[in-house]
Amino acid sequence: MRQPDVSVILPVYNEQACISSTFDAVLGYSRLHPTYQFIFVNDGSSDQTQRILEQRIAGAETEQIQLCTYSNHGGKGYAVRRGIENADGDYICFIDGDLAYSLDHLDLLVAKLQHYEVVIGCRGLVPGGDRGLNATRKVAGKIYNILSKRILNLRFIDMQAGLKGFQKQAARELFSRQALTGFSFDVELIYLAKKLGYAIGEVPAYVSANHSHKVSKVNLVIDSLKMLSDLFKIRLNDWLGWYE
């Protein structure tokens, strides 16, 4: 049986502190998975992320690892969409560029994608699955998921883990209709997947212990208000027929 071709997108923004270790992990994983393609998407970083990746990719001399880069910061959702445009695998996944979730999770995604068109990582499926998140991120995530359930009628308990996979056709369809490119793009994709009737599966997602040391960029008050606004935008977009 032919092994599926898998494209893995890693969006990165100002990750010079950890990008070399991420690249080493990706390079090692790629050598064990010859049918996998890895696409780093540099989302307008202002630090040395792009230079480091260019040097490391040139030195690795492998066609399995590629770099997509542009100058303006567009947000994580925009970065993933740009990666989708360059992906040609049977399955297309994205995973946080700082490897908050280890590459071993890709095996879980790919196995589940044989039965579901969309698969999302869920920290709630494992005891202490969010152990690497600081208190601010945990609170923000819980608030967002409660609001998502109420406003969008979505049943999932964790929609924002940076770990998701799609069958190729589903990825093309969902990202072609995507309107949000920032913090809430994940939940918009899930809302669209439900609307279009795609089968959605879940896999357990373990937060890396190293991720607990990363300083949170979340402002609990400001970002919570932005989350709420984004959820109403999704409802409005649907009401206006923009997702048709």
GROMACS .gro file of C-alpha atoms in nm:
model
  244
    1MET     CA    1   0.000   0.000   0.000
    2ARG     CA    2   0.137   0.340  -0.101
    3GLN     CA    3   0.235   0.568   0.184
    4PRO     CA    4   0.043   0.898   0.163
    5ASP     CA    5   0.229   1.214   0.071
    6VAL     CA    6   0.201   1.453   0.363
    7SER     CA    7   0.264   1.828   0.362
    8VAL     CA    8   0.338   1.987   0.699
    9ILE     CA    9   0.320   2.365   0.740
   10LEU     CA   10   0.510   2.539   1.019
   11PRO     CA   11   0.419   2.909   1.053
   12VAL     CA   12   0.691   3.110   1.225
   13TYR     CA   13   0.716   3.470   1.341
   14ASN     CA   14   1.019   3.608   1.526
   15GLU     CA   15   1.129   3.264   1.646
   16GLN     CA   16   1.507   3.313   1.624
   17ALA     CA   17   1.551   3.181   1.979
   18CYS     CA   18   1.416   2.835   1.895
   19ILE     CA   19   1.416   2.805   1.515
   20SER     CA   20   1.742   2.610   1.498
   21SER     CA   21   1.620   2.346   1.741
   22THR     CA   22   1.291   2.328   1.550
   23PHE     CA   23   1.479   2.282   1.225
   24ASP     CA   24   1.696   2.005   1.374
   25ALA     CA   25   1.383   1.820   1.487
   26VAL     CA   26   1.219   1.861   1.145
   27LEU     CA   27   1.531   1.745   0.962
   28GLY     CA   28   1.561   1.435   1.177
   29TYR     CA   29   1.191   1.355   1.141
   30SER     CA   30   1.200   1.408   0.762
   31ARG     CA   31   1.476   1.150   0.721
   32LEU     CA   32   1.252   0.890   0.884
   33HIS     CA   33   0.950   0.999   0.677
   34PRO     CA   34   1.057   1.031   0.312
   35THR     CA   35   0.702   1.100   0.188
   36TYR     CA   36   0.668   1.411   0.407
   37GLN     CA   37   0.717   1.767   0.283
   38PHE     CA   38   0.784   2.044   0.537
   39ILE     CA   39   0.708   2.407   0.458
   40PHE     CA   40   0.831   2.676   0.694
   41VAL     CA   41   0.629   2.994   0.643
   42ASN     CA   42   0.810   3.304   0.766
   43ASP     CA   43   0.530   3.548   0.847
   44GLY     CA   44   0.725   3.872   0.806
   45SER     CA   45   0.967   3.816   1.094
   46SER     CA   46   1.173   4.120   1.192
   47ASP     CA   47   1.446   3.919   1.365
   48GLN     CA   48   1.692   3.663   1.225
   49THR     CA   49   1.437   3.385   1.169
   50GLN     CA   50   1.448   3.408   0.789
   51ARG     CA   51   1.828   3.420   0.770
   52ILE     CA   52   1.868   3.120   1.000
   53LEU     CA   53   1.617   2.914   0.804
   54GLU     CA   54   1.775   3.002   0.471
   55GLN     CA   55   2.116   2.896   0.597
   56ARG     CA   56   1.993   2.576   0.757
   57ILE     CA   57   1.788   2.469   0.453
   58ALA     CA   58   2.081   2.536   0.219
   59GLY     CA   59   2.310   2.330   0.441
   60ALA     CA   60   2.067   2.041   0.472
   61GLU     CA   61   2.052   1.986   0.095
   62THR     CA   62   1.709   1.823   0.099
   63GLU     CA   63   1.402   1.888  -0.112
   64GLN     CA   64   1.177   1.781   0.173
   65ILE     CA   65   1.217   2.112   0.357
   66GLN     CA   66   1.115   2.439   0.196
   67LEU     CA   67   1.076   2.802   0.296
   68CYS     CA   68   0.797   3.041   0.203
   69THR     CA   69   0.870   3.397   0.313
   70TYR     CA   70   0.727   3.746   0.270
   71SER     CA   71   0.790   4.085   0.428
   72ASN     CA   72   0.458   4.187   0.584
   73HIS     CA   73   0.329   4.020   0.901
   74GLY     CA   74  -0.013   3.878   0.813
   75GLY     CA   75  -0.099   3.666   1.115
   76LYS     CA   76  -0.089   3.293   1.177
   77GLY     CA   77  -0.400   3.220   0.971
   78TYR     CA   78  -0.255   3.405   0.674
   79ALA     CA   79   0.074   3.219   0.711
   80VAL     CA   80  -0.097   2.880   0.714
   81ARG     CA   81  -0.300   2.973   0.407
   82ARG     CA   82   0.018   3.069   0.221
   83GLY     CA   83   0.160   2.733   0.317
   84ILE     CA   84  -0.152   2.558   0.187
   85GLU     CA   85  -0.096   2.726  -0.149
   86ASN     CA   86   0.246   2.558  -0.171
   87ALA     CA   87   0.142   2.219  -0.034
   88ASP     CA   88   0.069   1.923  -0.258
   89GLY     CA   89   0.037   1.630  -0.017
   90ASP     CA   90  -0.257   1.392   0.006
   91TYR     CA   91  -0.285   1.515   0.363
   92ILE     CA   92  -0.198   1.869   0.471
   93CYS     CA   93  -0.120   1.945   0.835
   94PHE     CA   94  -0.002   2.244   1.029
   95ILE     CA   95   0.182   2.250   1.359
   96ASP     CA   96   0.311   2.540   1.567
   97GLY     CA   97   0.655   2.651   1.452
   98ASP     CA   98   0.794   2.650   1.806
   99LEU     CA   99   0.692   2.282   1.835
  100ALA     CA  100   0.463   2.343   2.129
  101TYR     CA  101   0.337   2.001   2.014
  102SER     CA  102   0.604   1.751   1.917
  103LEU     CA  103   0.635   1.618   1.564
  104ASP     CA  104   0.526   1.277   1.691
  105HIS     CA  105   0.172   1.416   1.686
  106LEU     CA  106   0.188   1.408   1.306
  107ASP     CA  107   0.163   1.027   1.318
  108LEU     CA  108  -0.164   1.062   1.508
  109LEU     CA  109  -0.302   1.318   1.262
  110VAL     CA  110  -0.213   1.114   0.956
  111ALA     CA  111  -0.361   0.793   1.098
  112LYS     CA  112  -0.686   0.974   1.184
  113LEU     CA  113  -0.701   1.143   0.841
  114GLN     CA  114  -0.757   0.805   0.684
  115HIS     CA  115  -1.106   0.818   0.837
  116TYR     CA  116  -1.183   1.190   0.878
  117GLU     CA  117  -1.155   1.483   0.640
  118VAL     CA  118  -1.051   1.724   0.917
  119VAL     CA  119  -0.862   1.635   1.236
  120ILE     CA  120  -0.789   1.870   1.525
  121GLY     CA  121  -0.557   1.838   1.822
  122CYS     CA  122  -0.731   1.848   2.158
  123ARG     CA  123  -0.552   1.909   2.487
  124GLY     CA  124  -0.866   1.811   2.674
  125LEU     CA  125  -0.836   1.448   2.564
  126VAL     CA  126  -0.542   1.383   2.797
  127PRO     CA  127  -0.504   1.444   3.173
  128GLY     CA  128  -0.292   1.755   3.214
  129GLY     CA  129  -0.282   1.804   2.839
  130ASP     CA  130  -0.237   2.178   2.885
  131ARG     CA  131   0.033   2.145   3.149
  132GLY     CA  132   0.277   2.356   2.945
  133LEU     CA  133   0.045   2.656   2.925
  134ASN     CA  134   0.072   2.940   3.171
  135ALA     CA  135  -0.233   3.060   3.364
  136THR     CA  136  -0.314   3.344   3.123
  137ARG     CA  137  -0.324   3.113   2.822
  138LYS     CA  138  -0.535   2.858   3.009
  139VAL     CA  139  -0.793   3.117   3.115
  140ALA     CA  140  -0.805   3.276   2.770
  141GLY     CA  141  -0.849   2.937   2.606
  142LYS     CA  142  -1.133   2.836   2.840
  143ILE     CA  143  -1.313   3.167   2.786
  144TYR     CA  144  -1.278   3.135   2.411
  145ASN     CA  145  -1.407   2.780   2.397
  146ILE     CA  146  -1.710   2.865   2.611
  147LEU     CA  147  -1.792   3.160   2.385
  148SER     CA  148  -1.737   2.949   2.073
  149LYS     CA  149  -1.983   2.687   2.193
  150ARG     CA  150  -2.247   2.946   2.279
  151ILE     CA  151  -2.215   3.171   1.974
  152LEU     CA  152  -2.123   2.921   1.702
  153ASN     CA  153  -2.282   2.606   1.845
  154LEU     CA  154  -1.960   2.406   1.822
  155ARG     CA  155  -1.923   2.102   2.047
  156PHE     CA  156  -1.544   2.076   2.061
  157ILE     CA  157  -1.370   2.147   2.389
  158ASP     CA  158  -1.041   2.264   2.237
  159MET     CA  159  -1.033   2.440   1.902
  160GLN     CA  160  -0.712   2.641   1.919
  161ALA     CA  161  -0.433   2.390   1.964
  162GLY     CA  162  -0.181   2.460   1.688
  163LEU     CA  163  -0.216   2.107   1.556
  164LYS     CA  164  -0.457   2.029   1.273
  165GLY     CA  165  -0.476   1.817   0.960
  166PHE     CA  166  -0.688   1.802   0.648
  167GLN     CA  167  -0.742   1.581   0.351
  168LYS     CA  168  -0.624   1.778   0.049
  169GLN     CA  169  -0.966   1.859  -0.095
  170ALA     CA  170  -1.096   1.976   0.243
  171ALA     CA  171  -0.791   2.198   0.295
  172ARG     CA  172  -0.834   2.365  -0.043
  173GLU     CA  173  -1.206   2.420   0.014
  174LEU     CA  174  -1.180   2.552   0.368
  175PHE     CA  175  -0.890   2.789   0.317
  176SER     CA  176  -1.044   2.928  -0.003
  177ARG     CA  177  -1.337   3.047   0.212
  178GLN     CA  178  -1.129   3.162   0.508
  179ALA     CA  179  -1.190   3.525   0.608
  180LEU     CA  180  -1.003   3.556   0.939
  181THR     CA  181  -0.623   3.544   0.946
  182GLY     CA  182  -0.547   3.621   1.310
  183PHE     CA  183  -0.615   3.463   1.648
  184SER     CA  184  -0.952   3.311   1.559
  185PHE     CA  185  -0.876   3.150   1.225
  186ASP     CA  186  -0.878   2.801   1.381
  187VAL     CA  187  -1.235   2.822   1.503
  188GLU     CA  188  -1.348   2.973   1.172
  189LEU     CA  189  -1.205   2.671   0.989
  190ILE     CA  190  -1.387   2.432   1.224
  191TYR     CA  191  -1.709   2.628   1.183
  192LEU     CA  192  -1.671   2.608   0.803
  193ALA     CA  193  -1.590   2.237   0.819
  194LYS     CA  194  -1.907   2.173   1.016
  195LYS     CA  195  -2.111   2.392   0.781
  196LEU     CA  196  -1.981   2.205   0.475
  197GLY     CA  197  -2.048   1.865   0.631
  198TYR     CA  198  -1.691   1.745   0.668
  199ALA     CA  199  -1.625   1.466   0.917
  200ILE     CA  200  -1.415   1.610   1.202
  201GLY     CA  201  -1.198   1.389   1.422
  202GLU     CA  202  -0.984   1.467   1.726
  203VAL     CA  203  -0.647   1.345   1.853
  204PRO     CA  204  -0.488   1.404   2.194
  205ALA     CA  205  -0.244   1.695   2.203
  206TYR     CA  206   0.032   1.713   2.462
  207VAL     CA  207   0.192   2.052   2.519
  208SER     CA  208   0.572   2.033   2.523
  209ALA     CA  209   0.730   2.092   2.862
  210ASN     CA  210   0.965   2.349   2.705
  211HIS     CA  211   0.667   2.555   2.596
  212SER     CA  212   0.589   2.641   2.958
  213HIS     CA  213   0.893   2.872   2.964
  214LYS     CA  214   0.772   3.081   2.672
  215VAL     CA  215   0.642   3.427   2.761
  216SER     CA  216   0.273   3.461   2.677
  217LYS     CA  217   0.176   3.727   2.424
  218VAL     CA  218  -0.188   3.706   2.533
  219ASN     CA  219  -0.350   4.010   2.695
  220LEU     CA  220  -0.642   3.858   2.881
  221VAL     CA  221  -0.877   4.158   2.858
  222ILE     CA  222  -0.791   4.294   2.514
  223ASP     CA  223  -0.759   3.956   2.346
  224SER     CA  224  -1.078   3.825   2.508
  225LEU     CA  225  -1.269   4.119   2.360
  226LYS     CA  226  -1.107   4.055   2.024
  227MET     CA  227  -1.203   3.687   2.043
  228LEU     CA  228  -1.563   3.783   2.110
  229SER     CA  229  -1.562   4.022   1.818
  230ASP     CA  230  -1.417   3.756   1.588
  231LEU     CA  231  -1.685   3.505   1.684
  232PHE     CA  232  -1.958   3.752   1.594
  233LYS     CA  233  -1.774   3.825   1.268
  234ILE     CA  234  -1.795   3.455   1.180
  235ARG     CA  235  -2.169   3.455   1.250
  236LEU     CA  236  -2.213   3.774   1.046
  237ASN     CA  237  -2.006   3.643   0.756
  238ASP     CA  238  -2.223   3.333   0.744
  239TRP     CA  239  -2.545   3.536   0.766
  240LEU     CA  240  -2.425   3.757   0.479
  241GLY     CA  241  -2.348   3.449   0.269
  242TRP     CA  242  -1.975   3.511   0.245
  243TYR     CA  243  -1.899   3.145   0.311
  244GLU     CA  244  -2.115   3.016   0.025
   0.00000   0.00000   0.00000
